[in-house]
Short mmCIF file of N, CA and C in Angstrom, two decimals:
data_model
loop_
_atom_site.label_atom_id
_atom_site.label_comp_id
_atom_site.label_asym_id
_atom_site.label_seq_id
_atom_site.Cartn_x
_atom_site.Cartn_y
_atom_site.Cartn_z
N MET A 1 -73.49 5.45 -4.26
CA MET A 1 -73.18 4.07 -4.91
C MET A 1 -74.39 3.45 -5.73
N ASN A 2 -73.97 2.94 -6.78
CA ASN A 2 -74.95 2.40 -7.77
C ASN A 2 -75.17 0.91 -7.54
N TYR A 3 -76.32 0.45 -7.31
CA TYR A 3 -76.63 -0.86 -6.99
C TYR A 3 -76.94 -1.71 -8.23
N LEU A 4 -77.15 -1.04 -9.30
CA LEU A 4 -77.62 -1.74 -10.54
C LEU A 4 -76.74 -2.93 -10.90
N PRO A 5 -75.34 -2.64 -11.01
CA PRO A 5 -74.56 -3.84 -11.37
C PRO A 5 -74.58 -5.04 -10.42
N PHE A 6 -74.87 -4.82 -9.12
CA PHE A 6 -74.90 -5.89 -8.17
C PHE A 6 -76.38 -6.60 -8.40
N ALA A 7 -77.35 -5.82 -8.74
CA ALA A 7 -78.62 -6.45 -9.06
C ALA A 7 -78.49 -7.27 -10.30
N VAL A 8 -77.86 -6.79 -11.31
CA VAL A 8 -77.69 -7.54 -12.66
C VAL A 8 -76.88 -8.78 -12.34
N THR A 9 -75.83 -8.71 -11.45
CA THR A 9 -75.11 -9.89 -11.03
C THR A 9 -76.00 -10.95 -10.35
N ALA A 10 -76.71 -10.50 -9.45
CA ALA A 10 -77.69 -11.45 -8.71
C ALA A 10 -78.60 -12.01 -9.69
N TRP A 11 -79.22 -11.23 -10.58
CA TRP A 11 -80.21 -11.70 -11.64
C TRP A 11 -79.58 -12.70 -12.45
N LEU A 12 -78.30 -12.43 -13.13
CA LEU A 12 -77.69 -13.51 -13.86
C LEU A 12 -77.39 -14.71 -13.17
N PHE A 13 -77.02 -14.63 -11.93
CA PHE A 13 -76.64 -15.75 -11.05
C PHE A 13 -77.86 -16.66 -10.90
N VAL A 14 -79.00 -15.96 -10.58
CA VAL A 14 -80.21 -16.76 -10.31
C VAL A 14 -80.72 -17.37 -11.44
N ILE A 15 -80.70 -16.63 -12.65
CA ILE A 15 -81.21 -17.26 -13.95
C ILE A 15 -80.34 -18.51 -14.24
N GLY A 16 -79.08 -18.33 -14.07
CA GLY A 16 -78.20 -19.48 -14.43
C GLY A 16 -78.42 -20.62 -13.59
N ALA A 17 -78.48 -20.41 -12.24
CA ALA A 17 -78.78 -21.43 -11.28
C ALA A 17 -80.12 -22.22 -11.51
N TYR A 18 -81.12 -21.38 -11.93
CA TYR A 18 -82.49 -22.01 -12.22
C TYR A 18 -82.32 -22.93 -13.44
N GLY A 19 -81.66 -22.47 -14.42
CA GLY A 19 -81.37 -23.15 -15.65
C GLY A 19 -80.67 -24.56 -15.42
N ILE A 20 -79.72 -24.48 -14.58
CA ILE A 20 -78.96 -25.71 -14.17
C ILE A 20 -79.88 -26.63 -13.54
N VAL A 21 -80.61 -26.17 -12.48
CA VAL A 21 -81.53 -27.10 -11.71
C VAL A 21 -82.61 -27.64 -12.65
N THR A 22 -83.15 -26.97 -13.53
CA THR A 22 -84.15 -27.51 -14.34
C THR A 22 -83.81 -28.09 -15.68
N SER A 23 -82.47 -28.16 -15.90
CA SER A 23 -81.92 -28.56 -17.23
C SER A 23 -82.12 -30.01 -17.47
N ARG A 24 -82.40 -30.38 -18.73
CA ARG A 24 -82.71 -31.80 -19.12
C ARG A 24 -81.71 -32.05 -20.34
N ASN A 25 -80.82 -31.21 -20.52
CA ASN A 25 -79.91 -31.30 -21.65
C ASN A 25 -78.52 -30.89 -21.22
N LEU A 26 -77.54 -31.67 -21.51
CA LEU A 26 -76.16 -31.20 -21.06
C LEU A 26 -75.63 -29.84 -21.79
N ILE A 27 -76.05 -29.60 -22.93
CA ILE A 27 -75.72 -28.50 -23.66
C ILE A 27 -76.40 -27.26 -22.95
N HIS A 28 -77.62 -27.45 -22.74
CA HIS A 28 -78.33 -26.31 -21.92
C HIS A 28 -77.72 -26.12 -20.59
N LEU A 29 -77.23 -27.09 -19.97
CA LEU A 29 -76.73 -27.07 -18.61
C LEU A 29 -75.33 -26.26 -18.74
N ILE A 30 -74.62 -26.61 -19.72
CA ILE A 30 -73.36 -25.79 -19.94
C ILE A 30 -73.52 -24.34 -20.31
N VAL A 31 -74.54 -24.02 -21.10
CA VAL A 31 -74.76 -22.67 -21.37
C VAL A 31 -75.24 -21.93 -20.11
N CYS A 32 -76.13 -22.59 -19.29
CA CYS A 32 -76.46 -21.99 -17.95
C CYS A 32 -75.31 -21.79 -17.09
N LEU A 33 -74.37 -22.63 -17.10
CA LEU A 33 -73.11 -22.49 -16.17
C LEU A 33 -72.32 -21.17 -16.83
N SER A 34 -72.35 -21.01 -18.16
CA SER A 34 -71.73 -19.75 -18.78
C SER A 34 -72.43 -18.53 -18.21
N VAL A 35 -73.71 -18.61 -18.14
CA VAL A 35 -74.57 -17.41 -17.67
C VAL A 35 -74.03 -17.12 -16.23
N ILE A 36 -73.89 -18.07 -15.44
CA ILE A 36 -73.42 -17.81 -13.92
C ILE A 36 -71.98 -17.27 -14.03
N GLN A 37 -71.17 -17.80 -14.96
CA GLN A 37 -69.93 -17.19 -15.08
C GLN A 37 -69.87 -15.81 -15.46
N SER A 38 -70.78 -15.49 -16.30
CA SER A 38 -70.99 -14.07 -16.79
C SER A 38 -71.28 -13.22 -15.58
N SER A 39 -71.97 -13.70 -14.59
CA SER A 39 -72.30 -12.73 -13.52
C SER A 39 -71.04 -12.53 -12.77
N THR A 40 -70.05 -13.32 -12.72
CA THR A 40 -68.83 -12.91 -11.96
C THR A 40 -68.09 -11.89 -12.80
N TYR A 41 -68.27 -11.84 -14.24
CA TYR A 41 -67.53 -10.70 -14.96
C TYR A 41 -68.16 -9.31 -14.56
N VAL A 42 -69.57 -9.31 -14.42
CA VAL A 42 -70.21 -8.10 -14.11
C VAL A 42 -69.77 -7.67 -12.68
N LEU A 43 -69.76 -8.67 -11.74
CA LEU A 43 -69.38 -8.28 -10.37
C LEU A 43 -67.94 -7.72 -10.25
N LEU A 44 -66.98 -8.43 -10.95
CA LEU A 44 -65.68 -7.91 -10.88
C LEU A 44 -65.51 -6.42 -11.48
N LEU A 45 -66.20 -6.28 -12.61
CA LEU A 45 -66.02 -4.96 -13.26
C LEU A 45 -66.86 -3.84 -12.40
N SER A 46 -67.85 -4.27 -11.70
CA SER A 46 -68.48 -3.28 -10.96
C SER A 46 -67.78 -2.90 -9.58
N ILE A 47 -67.06 -3.92 -9.19
CA ILE A 47 -66.20 -3.57 -7.96
C ILE A 47 -64.95 -2.70 -8.40
N GLY A 48 -64.47 -2.94 -9.52
CA GLY A 48 -63.30 -2.14 -9.87
C GLY A 48 -63.73 -0.73 -10.61
N TYR A 49 -64.91 -0.52 -10.83
CA TYR A 49 -65.36 0.83 -11.41
C TYR A 49 -65.29 1.83 -10.37
N VAL A 50 -64.75 3.01 -10.81
CA VAL A 50 -64.70 4.21 -9.98
C VAL A 50 -65.34 5.32 -10.82
N ALA A 51 -66.39 5.93 -10.33
CA ALA A 51 -67.08 6.95 -11.12
C ALA A 51 -66.19 8.11 -11.27
N GLY A 52 -66.24 8.60 -12.53
CA GLY A 52 -65.34 9.76 -12.96
C GLY A 52 -64.04 9.48 -13.10
N ALA A 53 -63.54 8.25 -13.01
CA ALA A 53 -62.03 7.94 -13.12
C ALA A 53 -61.76 7.59 -14.61
N GLY A 54 -60.58 7.69 -14.88
CA GLY A 54 -60.14 7.43 -16.31
C GLY A 54 -59.37 6.01 -16.22
N PRO A 55 -58.88 5.65 -17.41
CA PRO A 55 -58.20 4.27 -17.62
C PRO A 55 -56.87 4.40 -16.67
N PRO A 56 -56.32 3.24 -16.36
CA PRO A 56 -55.12 3.17 -15.57
C PRO A 56 -53.83 3.36 -16.42
N VAL A 57 -53.89 4.47 -17.20
CA VAL A 57 -52.71 4.76 -17.96
C VAL A 57 -52.17 6.07 -17.49
N PHE A 58 -50.94 6.07 -16.97
CA PHE A 58 -50.45 7.28 -16.15
C PHE A 58 -49.47 8.10 -16.98
N ALA A 59 -49.40 7.98 -18.24
CA ALA A 59 -48.43 8.79 -19.02
C ALA A 59 -49.09 10.15 -19.33
N ASN A 60 -48.40 11.15 -18.96
CA ASN A 60 -48.79 12.57 -19.25
C ASN A 60 -50.08 12.92 -18.46
N VAL A 61 -50.23 12.37 -17.29
CA VAL A 61 -51.45 12.56 -16.49
C VAL A 61 -50.90 13.17 -15.14
N PRO A 62 -51.51 14.30 -14.67
CA PRO A 62 -50.98 14.82 -13.37
C PRO A 62 -51.19 13.87 -12.23
N PRO A 63 -50.29 13.85 -11.23
CA PRO A 63 -50.54 13.00 -10.01
C PRO A 63 -51.75 13.19 -9.32
N GLY A 64 -52.28 12.16 -8.79
CA GLY A 64 -53.56 12.39 -7.96
C GLY A 64 -54.84 12.13 -8.88
N THR A 65 -54.77 11.87 -10.16
CA THR A 65 -55.82 11.72 -11.15
C THR A 65 -56.44 10.40 -10.72
N PRO A 66 -57.82 10.38 -10.66
CA PRO A 66 -58.39 9.06 -10.25
C PRO A 66 -58.42 8.11 -11.52
N ALA A 67 -58.16 6.84 -11.24
CA ALA A 67 -58.21 5.72 -12.33
C ALA A 67 -58.98 4.58 -11.73
N VAL A 68 -59.50 3.77 -12.73
CA VAL A 68 -60.17 2.57 -12.25
C VAL A 68 -58.97 1.54 -11.82
N ASP A 69 -59.40 0.53 -11.15
CA ASP A 69 -58.51 -0.43 -10.56
C ASP A 69 -57.98 -1.38 -11.66
N PRO A 70 -56.79 -1.42 -12.13
CA PRO A 70 -56.42 -2.33 -13.15
C PRO A 70 -56.23 -3.77 -12.73
N ILE A 71 -56.14 -3.99 -11.35
CA ILE A 71 -56.05 -5.34 -11.04
C ILE A 71 -57.44 -6.16 -11.20
N VAL A 72 -58.54 -5.48 -10.83
CA VAL A 72 -59.74 -5.99 -10.90
C VAL A 72 -60.07 -6.25 -12.51
N GLN A 73 -59.60 -5.33 -13.28
CA GLN A 73 -59.75 -5.54 -14.76
C GLN A 73 -59.02 -6.80 -15.23
N ALA A 74 -57.86 -6.98 -14.75
CA ALA A 74 -56.92 -8.18 -15.17
C ALA A 74 -57.68 -9.45 -14.66
N MET A 75 -58.25 -9.36 -13.38
CA MET A 75 -58.91 -10.57 -12.90
C MET A 75 -60.20 -10.84 -13.81
N ALA A 76 -60.86 -9.80 -14.29
CA ALA A 76 -61.98 -10.04 -15.10
C ALA A 76 -61.58 -10.73 -16.41
N LEU A 77 -60.46 -10.20 -17.04
CA LEU A 77 -59.97 -10.87 -18.23
C LEU A 77 -59.55 -12.33 -18.01
N THR A 78 -58.91 -12.63 -16.90
CA THR A 78 -58.57 -14.02 -16.56
C THR A 78 -59.80 -14.77 -16.44
N ASP A 79 -60.81 -14.31 -15.72
CA ASP A 79 -62.07 -15.01 -15.52
C ASP A 79 -62.58 -15.36 -16.91
N ILE A 80 -62.62 -14.41 -17.94
CA ILE A 80 -63.13 -14.61 -19.09
C ILE A 80 -62.46 -15.83 -19.83
N VAL A 81 -61.16 -15.83 -19.73
CA VAL A 81 -60.33 -16.83 -20.44
C VAL A 81 -60.59 -18.29 -19.80
N VAL A 82 -60.55 -18.22 -18.44
CA VAL A 82 -60.89 -19.56 -17.75
C VAL A 82 -62.25 -20.03 -18.10
N GLY A 83 -63.35 -19.04 -18.05
CA GLY A 83 -64.59 -19.53 -18.41
C GLY A 83 -64.80 -20.08 -19.79
N ALA A 84 -64.02 -19.43 -20.83
CA ALA A 84 -64.11 -19.91 -22.16
C ALA A 84 -63.40 -21.36 -22.21
N THR A 85 -62.43 -21.53 -21.45
CA THR A 85 -61.75 -22.90 -21.44
C THR A 85 -62.58 -23.89 -20.79
N VAL A 86 -63.15 -23.56 -19.74
CA VAL A 86 -63.90 -24.54 -18.97
C VAL A 86 -65.20 -24.93 -19.82
N THR A 87 -65.81 -23.87 -20.55
CA THR A 87 -66.86 -24.13 -21.42
C THR A 87 -66.53 -25.03 -22.61
N ALA A 88 -65.44 -24.84 -23.19
CA ALA A 88 -64.91 -25.71 -24.25
C ALA A 88 -64.70 -27.12 -23.85
N LEU A 89 -64.06 -27.24 -22.64
CA LEU A 89 -63.84 -28.59 -22.06
C LEU A 89 -65.20 -29.33 -21.68
N LEU A 90 -66.08 -28.63 -21.24
CA LEU A 90 -67.43 -29.21 -20.86
C LEU A 90 -68.12 -29.68 -22.12
N LEU A 91 -68.11 -28.82 -23.18
CA LEU A 91 -68.69 -29.21 -24.42
C LEU A 91 -68.03 -30.40 -25.11
N ALA A 92 -66.72 -30.47 -25.04
CA ALA A 92 -66.13 -31.65 -25.50
C ALA A 92 -66.40 -32.93 -24.77
N MET A 93 -66.67 -32.67 -23.41
CA MET A 93 -67.08 -33.88 -22.65
C MET A 93 -68.56 -34.28 -22.95
N ALA A 94 -69.44 -33.31 -23.31
CA ALA A 94 -70.80 -33.53 -23.63
C ALA A 94 -70.81 -34.31 -25.04
N VAL A 95 -69.96 -33.95 -25.97
CA VAL A 95 -69.75 -34.65 -27.23
C VAL A 95 -69.53 -36.12 -26.93
N GLN A 96 -68.46 -36.30 -26.09
CA GLN A 96 -68.14 -37.76 -25.80
C GLN A 96 -69.26 -38.47 -25.05
N VAL A 97 -69.92 -37.88 -24.27
CA VAL A 97 -71.06 -38.50 -23.51
C VAL A 97 -72.21 -38.88 -24.62
N HIS A 98 -72.37 -38.06 -25.48
CA HIS A 98 -73.32 -38.28 -26.54
C HIS A 98 -72.87 -39.47 -27.39
N LYS A 99 -71.65 -39.50 -27.68
CA LYS A 99 -71.16 -40.66 -28.46
C LYS A 99 -71.33 -41.97 -27.94
N HIS A 100 -71.02 -42.01 -26.59
CA HIS A 100 -71.07 -43.35 -25.84
C HIS A 100 -72.58 -43.64 -25.35
N LEU A 101 -73.18 -42.65 -24.94
CA LEU A 101 -74.60 -43.10 -24.43
C LEU A 101 -75.66 -42.71 -25.18
N LYS A 102 -75.43 -42.06 -26.37
CA LYS A 102 -76.52 -41.67 -27.38
C LYS A 102 -77.49 -40.74 -26.75
N THR A 103 -77.32 -40.08 -25.74
CA THR A 103 -78.24 -39.03 -25.18
C THR A 103 -77.48 -37.92 -24.48
N LEU A 104 -78.11 -36.76 -24.48
CA LEU A 104 -77.55 -35.60 -23.62
C LEU A 104 -78.37 -35.40 -22.33
N ASP A 105 -79.25 -36.26 -22.09
CA ASP A 105 -80.07 -36.07 -20.78
C ASP A 105 -79.27 -36.65 -19.60
N PRO A 106 -78.93 -35.67 -18.71
CA PRO A 106 -78.18 -36.11 -17.59
C PRO A 106 -78.84 -37.07 -16.65
N ARG A 107 -80.16 -37.14 -16.70
CA ARG A 107 -80.97 -38.11 -15.92
C ARG A 107 -80.75 -39.56 -16.37
N GLN A 108 -80.45 -39.76 -17.62
CA GLN A 108 -80.28 -41.01 -18.22
C GLN A 108 -78.89 -41.56 -18.28
N ASP A 109 -77.94 -40.68 -17.75
CA ASP A 109 -76.47 -41.17 -17.59
C ASP A 109 -76.49 -42.36 -16.71
N ARG A 110 -75.57 -43.23 -17.11
CA ARG A 110 -75.39 -44.50 -16.26
C ARG A 110 -73.82 -44.61 -16.21
N PRO A 111 -73.26 -45.06 -15.12
CA PRO A 111 -71.87 -45.37 -15.00
C PRO A 111 -71.28 -46.06 -16.16
N MET A 112 -70.07 -45.60 -16.63
CA MET A 112 -69.44 -46.25 -17.83
C MET A 112 -69.00 -47.60 -17.34
N GLU A 113 -69.04 -48.60 -18.28
CA GLU A 113 -68.43 -49.90 -17.88
C GLU A 113 -67.16 -50.17 -18.75
N GLY A 114 -66.32 -50.94 -18.24
CA GLY A 114 -65.29 -51.43 -18.94
C GLY A 114 -64.05 -50.82 -18.63
#
């Protein structure tokens, strides 16, 4: 068993979490959240990987031929789409915060009035 993908997953998660904790800018914070999201892609793909297996296409292939898990690949694709959507939504919210508060520093945010 190869532990490199799991080490890369942990490294990406720690780097993203460190960036979130130390961030002084909403855009930087959103990018760090995307880095954490990327760690889930690596984790899902490393779980579904089977050494020496082929793609999960079973046309003209003898029975018993090893293949990678297509469900995990579908989950990774869904994760990518959800991650892109959440990132776009958070960036739109950061733009609105900048319009109303004239800052992207999360420490200077104050409750909205009115």
